[in-house]
Short mmCIF file of C-alpha atoms in Angstrom, two decimals:
data_model
loop_
_atom_site.label_atom_id
_atom_site.label_comp_id
_atom_site.label_asym_id
_atom_site.label_seq_id
_atom_site.Cartn_x
_atom_site.Cartn_y
_atom_site.Cartn_z
CA MET J 1 -23.93 4.03 0.85
CA GLY J 2 -23.11 5.18 -2.64
CA MET J 3 -24.08 8.52 -1.47
CA VAL J 4 -21.74 8.38 1.84
CA SER J 5 -17.47 8.41 1.31
CA ALA J 6 -15.34 5.52 2.76
CA SER J 7 -13.99 7.62 5.11
CA THR J 8 -17.16 8.78 7.11
CA LEU J 9 -18.33 4.73 6.79
CA ARG J 10 -15.27 3.15 8.56
CA ARG J 11 -15.60 5.86 11.01
CA TRP J 12 -19.22 5.02 11.58
CA GLN J 13 -17.53 1.32 11.57
CA TYR J 14 -15.30 1.95 14.18
CA LEU J 15 -18.19 3.91 16.09
CA LEU J 16 -20.51 1.31 16.30
CA GLY J 17 -17.80 -0.91 17.19
CA ILE J 18 -17.22 0.93 20.66
CA VAL J 19 -20.56 1.10 20.99
CA LEU J 20 -20.82 -2.63 20.39
CA ILE J 21 -18.44 -3.18 23.84
CA VAL J 22 -20.51 -0.80 25.43
CA VAL J 23 -24.08 -2.25 25.15
CA LEU J 24 -23.03 -6.12 24.83
CA GLY J 25 -20.84 -5.30 28.24
CA ILE J 26 -24.03 -4.07 29.73
CA HIS J 27 -26.13 -6.55 28.31
CA LEU J 28 -23.85 -9.41 30.19
CA ALA J 29 -23.66 -7.34 33.28
CA PHE J 30 -27.29 -7.94 33.95
CA ARG J 31 -26.34 -12.10 33.71
CA TRP J 32 -24.18 -10.87 37.09
CA PRO J 33 -23.53 -12.52 39.02
CA SER J 34 -25.34 -14.95 38.71
CA TYR J 35 -25.84 -16.53 35.13
CA GLU J 36 -28.66 -19.18 35.99
CA GLN J 37 -30.62 -16.63 38.49
CA SER J 38 -30.67 -13.84 35.63
CA ILE J 39 -32.35 -16.24 32.97
CA SER J 40 -35.55 -16.75 35.52
CA TYR J 41 -38.71 -16.21 34.36
CA PRO J 42 -38.86 -12.91 37.43
CA VAL J 43 -35.53 -11.82 37.04
CA VAL J 44 -36.05 -11.39 33.17
CA VAL J 45 -39.66 -9.87 33.61
CA ASN J 46 -37.44 -7.46 36.16
CA GLN J 47 -35.22 -7.17 33.77
CA ILE J 48 -37.34 -5.53 30.78
CA LEU J 49 -39.18 -2.81 32.82
CA ASN J 50 -35.80 -1.73 32.85
CA TYR J 51 -36.02 1.16 30.56
CA GLY J 52 -32.00 1.18 30.20
CA TYR J 53 -31.67 -2.38 29.72
CA ILE J 54 -34.17 -2.07 26.63
CA ALA J 55 -32.77 0.83 25.16
CA ALA J 56 -28.93 -1.52 25.60
CA ILE J 57 -30.53 -4.57 23.41
CA TYR J 58 -32.07 -2.06 21.09
CA ILE J 59 -29.13 -0.74 20.38
CA LEU J 60 -27.64 -4.30 20.44
CA LEU J 61 -29.58 -5.44 17.62
CA TYR J 62 -29.20 -2.31 15.03
CA ALA J 63 -25.56 -1.33 15.93
CA ALA J 64 -24.90 -5.88 15.54
CA LEU J 65 -26.72 -5.16 12.33
CA ALA J 66 -25.11 -1.89 10.40
CA HIS J 67 -21.51 -3.33 12.18
CA GLY J 68 -21.80 -6.89 10.46
CA LEU J 69 -23.35 -5.19 7.47
CA ILE J 70 -20.18 -2.72 6.67
CA GLY J 71 -17.87 -5.31 7.62
CA PHE J 72 -19.66 -7.94 4.98
CA ARG J 73 -19.67 -5.12 2.14
CA THR J 74 -16.22 -4.44 2.66
CA LEU J 75 -15.47 -8.14 1.89
CA LEU J 76 -17.81 -8.61 -1.08
CA LEU J 77 -16.13 -5.37 -2.67
CA GLU J 78 -12.66 -6.76 -2.00
CA LEU J 79 -13.80 -10.01 -3.70
CA TRP J 80 -15.73 -8.48 -6.35
CA HIS J 81 -14.32 -5.82 -8.79
CA TRP J 82 -16.63 -6.15 -11.47
CA LYS J 83 -18.40 -2.66 -13.24
CA TYR J 84 -21.60 -2.69 -11.23
CA ALA J 85 -20.40 -4.14 -7.95
CA ARG J 86 -20.54 -0.97 -5.55
CA ILE J 87 -24.27 -0.43 -6.42
CA THR J 88 -25.76 -3.81 -6.45
CA VAL J 89 -23.63 -4.94 -3.12
CA ASP J 90 -25.41 -1.78 -1.90
CA VAL J 91 -28.31 -1.95 -2.80
CA VAL J 92 -28.66 -5.53 -1.41
CA LEU J 93 -27.21 -4.86 1.55
CA ILE J 94 -29.79 -1.86 2.38
CA ILE J 95 -32.69 -3.60 1.73
CA ILE J 96 -31.49 -6.76 3.93
CA GLY J 97 -30.66 -4.19 6.31
CA VAL J 98 -34.09 -2.68 6.30
CA ALA J 99 -35.83 -6.50 6.23
CA VAL J 100 -33.59 -7.73 9.64
CA ALA J 101 -34.04 -4.96 11.08
CA VAL J 102 -37.33 -4.76 10.39
CA ILE J 103 -38.47 -8.20 11.82
CA GLY J 104 -35.92 -7.83 14.05
CA THR J 105 -37.83 -4.96 15.88
CA ILE J 106 -41.01 -6.48 15.75
CA ALA J 107 -39.33 -9.87 17.24
CA LEU J 108 -37.74 -8.17 20.22
CA THR J 109 -41.00 -5.41 20.39
CA GLY J 110 -42.99 -8.26 20.67
CA ALA J 111 -40.87 -10.10 23.04
CA ILE J 112 -40.67 -7.55 25.21
CA LEU J 113 -44.45 -6.70 25.34
CA THR J 114 -45.64 -10.66 25.81
CA LEU J 115 -43.09 -10.13 28.79
CA ALA J 116 -44.22 -7.27 30.67
CA HIS J 117 -47.78 -7.83 30.37
CA MET C 1 43.07 11.95 -9.96
CA SER C 2 45.69 9.55 -9.36
CA SER C 3 45.59 6.60 -6.80
CA GLN C 4 47.67 7.68 -4.14
CA GLN C 5 45.49 11.40 -4.25
CA THR C 6 42.65 8.82 -4.16
CA GLY C 7 43.95 7.43 -1.20
CA THR C 8 44.19 10.41 0.70
CA ALA C 9 40.98 11.68 0.09
CA LEU C 10 39.71 8.37 1.23
CA GLN C 11 41.62 8.26 4.47
CA THR C 12 40.22 11.52 5.45
CA THR C 13 39.97 12.23 9.34
CA ALA C 14 37.06 13.82 11.01
CA ALA C 15 38.38 15.16 13.75
CA THR C 16 35.37 16.41 15.02
CA GLU C 17 33.60 13.12 15.37
CA LYS C 18 37.14 11.00 15.44
CA ILE C 19 35.76 8.59 13.39
CA THR C 20 38.41 7.86 10.66
CA ILE C 21 37.22 6.45 7.21
CA THR C 22 40.11 3.67 5.29
CA LYS C 23 40.10 2.63 1.94
CA PRO C 24 39.36 -1.11 2.46
CA PRO C 25 41.58 -3.56 1.46
CA LEU C 26 40.89 -4.44 -2.65
CA GLY C 27 41.59 -8.05 -2.78
CA SER C 28 41.07 -10.14 -5.87
CA PRO C 29 37.61 -10.62 -6.99
CA ILE C 30 35.46 -13.59 -6.04
CA ARG C 31 34.67 -15.32 -9.28
CA ARG C 32 31.36 -17.93 -9.19
CA THR C 33 29.36 -19.76 -12.14
CA TYR C 34 25.87 -18.62 -11.79
CA VAL C 35 23.22 -20.14 -13.66
CA PHE C 36 20.61 -17.24 -14.69
CA LYS C 37 17.13 -19.00 -14.72
CA VAL C 38 14.97 -16.12 -16.38
CA LYS C 39 11.38 -16.11 -17.02
CA ARG C 40 10.80 -15.13 -20.36
CA TYR C 41 7.88 -13.92 -22.87
CA ASP C 42 7.16 -13.32 -26.43
CA PRO C 43 4.38 -11.85 -27.57
CA GLU C 44 5.28 -12.49 -31.16
CA ARG C 45 6.12 -16.41 -30.00
CA GLY C 46 2.48 -16.78 -28.56
CA GLY C 47 2.35 -19.50 -25.78
CA GLY C 48 2.50 -17.37 -22.59
CA TYR C 49 5.74 -17.04 -20.43
CA TYR C 50 8.96 -19.84 -20.98
CA TRP C 51 12.13 -20.55 -18.52
CA ARG C 52 15.81 -20.15 -20.13
CA GLU C 53 18.99 -20.83 -18.23
CA TYR C 54 22.37 -19.14 -19.25
CA LYS C 55 25.43 -20.06 -17.15
CA ILE C 56 27.50 -17.32 -16.08
CA GLU C 57 30.73 -16.16 -14.62
CA LEU C 58 30.61 -13.13 -11.99
CA THR C 59 32.23 -11.84 -9.52
CA ASN C 60 31.28 -10.59 -6.39
CA HIS C 61 31.40 -6.93 -7.20
CA GLU C 62 28.82 -7.72 -10.02
CA THR C 63 25.11 -7.02 -10.01
CA VAL C 64 22.83 -9.17 -11.25
CA LEU C 65 22.11 -6.58 -14.40
CA ASP C 66 25.70 -6.76 -15.33
CA GLY C 67 25.27 -10.72 -15.60
CA LEU C 68 21.99 -10.01 -18.06
CA ILE C 69 24.01 -7.53 -20.04
CA LYS C 70 27.05 -10.15 -20.18
CA ILE C 71 24.03 -12.81 -21.32
CA LYS C 72 22.89 -10.01 -23.88
CA TRP C 73 26.32 -9.26 -25.45
CA HIS C 74 26.98 -13.38 -25.82
CA GLN C 75 25.04 -15.66 -25.36
CA ASP C 76 21.02 -14.01 -26.36
CA ALA C 77 20.88 -10.80 -28.14
CA THR C 78 17.07 -11.66 -27.93
CA LEU C 79 16.61 -11.31 -23.78
CA SER C 80 14.94 -8.02 -23.41
CA PHE C 81 15.27 -6.35 -19.84
CA ARG C 82 14.92 -2.59 -19.06
CA TYR C 83 18.09 -0.50 -17.03
CA SER C 84 19.55 2.29 -17.14
CA CYS C 85 21.69 4.28 -14.33
CA ARG C 86 22.76 1.28 -13.41
CA MET C 87 23.71 3.22 -10.14
CA GLY C 88 19.80 2.77 -8.21
CA ILE C 89 18.56 5.73 -9.54
CA CYS C 90 16.32 5.81 -12.48
CA GLY C 91 14.30 2.88 -11.06
CA SER C 92 14.02 1.15 -14.53
CA CYS C 93 15.91 -2.44 -14.08
CA GLY C 94 12.94 -4.12 -11.31
CA MET C 95 12.40 -7.63 -11.04
CA ILE C 96 11.58 -10.20 -9.17
CA ILE C 97 14.91 -11.78 -8.23
CA ASN C 98 14.55 -15.06 -6.23
CA GLY C 99 11.43 -14.36 -5.87
CA VAL C 100 11.85 -10.91 -4.35
CA PRO C 101 11.25 -7.92 -6.27
CA ARG C 102 14.49 -5.89 -6.25
CA LEU C 103 16.50 -3.70 -8.61
CA ALA C 104 19.29 -6.10 -10.47
CA CYS C 105 21.71 -3.07 -10.58
CA GLU C 106 21.52 -3.31 -6.75
CA THR C 107 21.60 -7.13 -6.16
CA LYS C 108 24.85 -9.03 -6.73
CA PRO C 109 23.93 -12.90 -6.98
CA TYR C 110 27.25 -13.40 -4.58
CA ASP C 111 24.80 -11.80 -1.93
CA LEU C 112 22.34 -13.83 -2.77
CA GLY C 113 24.20 -17.22 -1.58
CA THR C 114 22.85 -19.25 -4.20
CA GLU C 115 24.54 -20.32 -7.24
CA VAL C 116 20.82 -20.55 -9.42
CA VAL C 117 19.55 -17.44 -9.84
CA THR C 118 15.79 -17.08 -11.30
CA ILE C 119 14.85 -13.61 -12.25
CA GLU C 120 11.00 -12.98 -13.24
CA PRO C 121 9.27 -9.84 -14.44
CA LEU C 122 7.64 -7.68 -12.11
CA SER C 123 4.59 -9.14 -10.88
CA ASN C 124 1.08 -7.21 -11.10
CA PHE C 125 2.21 -5.63 -14.36
CA GLU C 126 1.02 -6.75 -17.73
CA PRO C 127 4.65 -8.04 -20.05
CA ILE C 128 5.95 -6.43 -22.31
CA LYS C 129 8.73 -9.01 -23.93
CA ASP C 130 11.03 -10.91 -21.27
CA VAL C 131 11.60 -9.59 -18.25
CA ALA C 132 10.15 -5.98 -19.57
CA THR C 133 7.03 -5.00 -18.09
CA ASP C 134 4.40 -2.41 -19.13
CA PHE C 135 4.34 0.51 -16.53
CA SER C 136 0.99 2.24 -18.02
CA ASP C 137 -1.35 1.40 -15.56
CA PHE C 138 0.84 2.13 -12.74
CA PHE C 139 1.56 5.73 -13.93
CA ARG C 140 -2.07 6.05 -14.09
CA LYS C 141 -2.77 5.51 -10.90
CA HIS C 142 0.60 7.85 -9.93
CA ARG C 143 -0.81 10.31 -11.86
CA SER C 144 -4.59 10.31 -10.68
CA VAL C 145 -3.51 11.71 -6.85
CA LYS C 146 -2.09 14.46 -8.83
CA PRO C 147 1.47 14.14 -7.88
CA TRP C 148 2.87 17.75 -8.09
CA LEU C 149 2.35 21.44 -5.88
CA ILE C 150 -1.36 22.72 -6.23
CA ARG C 151 -1.43 26.37 -5.40
CA LYS C 152 -5.15 27.88 -5.23
CA ASP C 153 -4.05 30.33 -7.08
CA GLU C 154 -3.71 29.64 -10.54
CA THR C 155 -1.10 32.58 -11.60
CA GLU C 156 1.32 31.31 -8.52
CA GLN C 157 0.78 27.83 -10.40
CA PHE C 158 1.34 27.81 -13.71
CA GLU C 159 3.06 31.56 -13.98
CA LYS C 160 5.00 33.00 -11.45
CA LEU C 161 6.89 30.05 -12.13
CA GLU C 162 10.09 32.02 -10.32
CA THR C 163 8.17 32.58 -7.24
CA TYR C 164 9.75 30.72 -3.99
CA TYR C 165 8.71 29.01 -1.01
CA PRO C 166 10.43 29.12 1.58
CA GLN C 167 10.63 25.70 3.97
CA THR C 168 12.13 25.38 7.57
CA GLU C 169 13.72 21.77 8.20
CA GLU C 170 10.91 20.36 9.56
CA GLN C 171 8.79 21.52 7.40
CA LEU C 172 11.02 19.53 4.85
CA ASN C 173 11.18 16.26 7.31
CA GLU C 174 7.18 16.10 6.96
CA TYR C 175 7.72 14.16 4.09
CA LEU C 176 11.28 13.49 2.93
CA GLU C 177 11.30 10.71 3.48
CA PHE C 178 8.71 9.67 0.99
CA ALA C 179 9.58 11.76 -1.96
CA TYR C 180 13.00 9.85 -2.26
CA CYS C 181 10.56 7.46 -4.72
CA ILE C 182 12.11 6.59 -8.10
CA LYS C 183 9.34 4.97 -9.20
CA CYS C 184 11.17 1.61 -9.76
CA GLY C 185 7.38 0.04 -9.30
CA LEU C 186 8.62 -3.30 -6.74
CA CYS C 187 6.54 -1.68 -3.70
CA TYR C 188 3.19 -2.45 -6.51
CA SER C 189 5.01 -5.76 -7.71
CA ALA C 190 4.73 -6.40 -3.97
CA CYS C 191 1.89 -5.70 -2.70
CA PRO C 192 -1.22 -8.42 -2.00
CA MET C 193 -3.95 -6.33 -2.30
CA VAL C 194 -2.97 -4.39 -6.00
CA PHE C 195 -2.68 -8.95 -7.06
CA LEU C 196 -6.49 -8.80 -5.83
CA ASN C 197 -8.01 -5.87 -6.85
CA LYS C 198 -6.35 -4.28 -9.97
CA ASP C 199 -8.47 -0.73 -9.16
CA TYR C 200 -5.93 -0.18 -6.19
CA LEU C 201 -4.13 2.29 -6.44
CA GLY C 202 -1.29 0.71 -4.74
CA PRO C 203 1.57 1.70 -2.43
CA GLN C 204 3.11 4.22 -4.62
CA ALA C 205 0.64 6.19 -5.92
CA LEU C 206 -0.89 6.54 -2.09
CA ALA C 207 2.33 6.90 -0.59
CA GLN C 208 2.96 9.98 -3.60
CA ALA C 209 -0.28 11.16 -2.39
CA TYR C 210 0.60 12.06 0.93
CA ARG C 211 4.00 13.05 0.33
CA TRP C 212 2.81 15.98 -2.07
CA SER C 213 -0.39 16.79 0.75
CA ALA C 214 2.16 16.92 3.52
CA ASP C 215 4.25 19.58 1.90
CA ASN C 216 3.43 23.01 4.06
CA ARG C 217 3.94 24.53 -0.11
CA ASP C 218 1.04 22.78 -1.50
CA GLU C 219 -2.63 23.91 -1.41
CA GLY C 220 -3.65 20.64 -3.06
CA ALA C 221 -4.62 18.40 -0.34
CA VAL C 222 -8.32 18.17 -0.63
CA LEU C 223 -8.17 17.14 -4.05
CA ARG C 224 -6.10 14.51 -3.32
CA LEU C 225 -7.87 12.96 -0.22
CA LYS C 226 -11.06 12.74 -2.23
CA VAL C 227 -9.18 10.61 -4.89
CA VAL C 228 -7.68 8.38 -2.38
CA ASP C 229 -10.86 8.42 0.06
CA SER C 230 -12.44 5.34 -1.57
CA GLU C 231 -12.56 1.37 -1.67
CA ASN C 232 -9.87 1.66 -4.30
CA GLY C 233 -7.44 4.37 -2.42
CA VAL C 234 -6.53 4.07 1.51
CA TRP C 235 -9.09 1.70 2.61
CA SER C 236 -8.27 -1.39 0.40
CA CYS C 237 -5.16 -1.45 2.03
CA HIS C 238 -4.20 -4.13 4.84
CA TYR C 239 -1.05 -3.35 5.94
CA SER C 240 0.81 -6.29 4.79
CA GLY C 241 3.93 -3.68 4.63
CA THR C 242 5.44 -5.90 1.93
CA CYS C 243 5.92 -2.73 0.41
CA SER C 244 8.07 -1.07 2.77
CA LYS C 245 9.87 -4.23 2.82
CA VAL C 246 11.08 -4.57 -0.99
CA CYS C 247 11.32 -0.46 -1.17
CA PRO C 248 15.27 -0.19 -2.47
CA LYS C 249 15.51 3.35 -1.09
CA ASP C 250 13.50 2.70 2.75
CA VAL C 251 10.54 5.02 1.46
CA ASP C 252 7.79 3.82 3.89
CA PRO C 253 4.82 3.39 1.42
CA ALA C 254 2.72 1.41 4.37
CA LEU C 255 3.46 4.40 6.65
CA ALA C 256 1.92 7.41 4.39
CA ILE C 257 -0.95 5.31 3.82
CA ASN C 258 -1.83 4.50 7.45
CA LEU C 259 -1.09 8.51 8.22
CA LEU C 260 -3.44 9.09 5.13
CA LYS C 261 -6.08 6.55 6.69
CA ASN C 262 -5.18 8.69 10.27
CA TRP C 263 -5.98 11.84 8.12
CA LEU C 264 -9.29 11.01 6.27
CA LEU C 265 -10.80 9.66 9.89
CA THR C 266 -9.98 13.00 12.18
CA GLY C 267 -10.17 15.42 9.45
CA ARG C 268 -6.37 16.96 10.38
CA ARG C 269 -3.07 15.93 9.49
CA ARG C 270 -0.72 14.31 12.83
CA ARG C 271 2.72 12.92 12.62
#
């Protein structure tokens, strides 16, 4: 993140916010018209076979993670002003971000494969 | 000029707009006794800030600065404060009066409507003595945004100083409202983000970054945008708007900061 200018990071943050609204909308659209029916086993299996839906939930995972981490970074850097605050926050958040992305990808892929089979 | 001549001059009628400007009745000044409660600081005395109260009689025409000068002359010569022009131009007499950053020379105790007038040094500034504060950091930040005309051609900037750069009224209006800044530090004192982050450039420096970058004669916007595009630059501003509220010259630093943000995000200046 240190290599990226503050305005670029802010631009990503706004774009990610828009992406999140769109994919969250798609995700919620699949719960329509009946929420109870949409989470029943055969319907969920059917949804998982839809590539568009799979793409939406992967994007939801990564966009929510990145948006959350950039927002958290902004908060931390406003409250923390010591000499190495920026590099410390960036390194810690990148490590957390990569770890959560890997764990999230494994968990989501595992769940999809299990349901698909 | 005689009083008769003055009266004639004031009773001028502008025929085109049909507005008659008449001399207001002078009347006798309204005298009131005020208690000036001053937050003082003496580095040689130690022990931090302490309060002192002074009783002073002032008319409805006199300002807080007049009151402080009277106190210094007649009651306490050790009282320190900074002033120069006494007419809201130099920006030297900024202080917190009744909890709000104001210019002492433009604030009348009568208009404040309180019997007790509290006077404190500007917040977000290091104290020197009493109400006089240290502006070093403030001006260091001001200089960091390169508040002067920058030309790509160095001979143009440093040698051909007689060169005239014509400017239309529209071009002037792009930055004029931000050019009225008198560097009094009231906006900087009122800013909650400066209080939170001492490295934040502050509203004054950022407004000046916009003022010079929006000037069509200037070619240094890229340099300034690099300075303000950081966590300690425009992105620290959360638009509380206090800077614009307290500005004695109606400069709107909050607007300038948002125009800079817009410029950084879209890559072009829009107004």
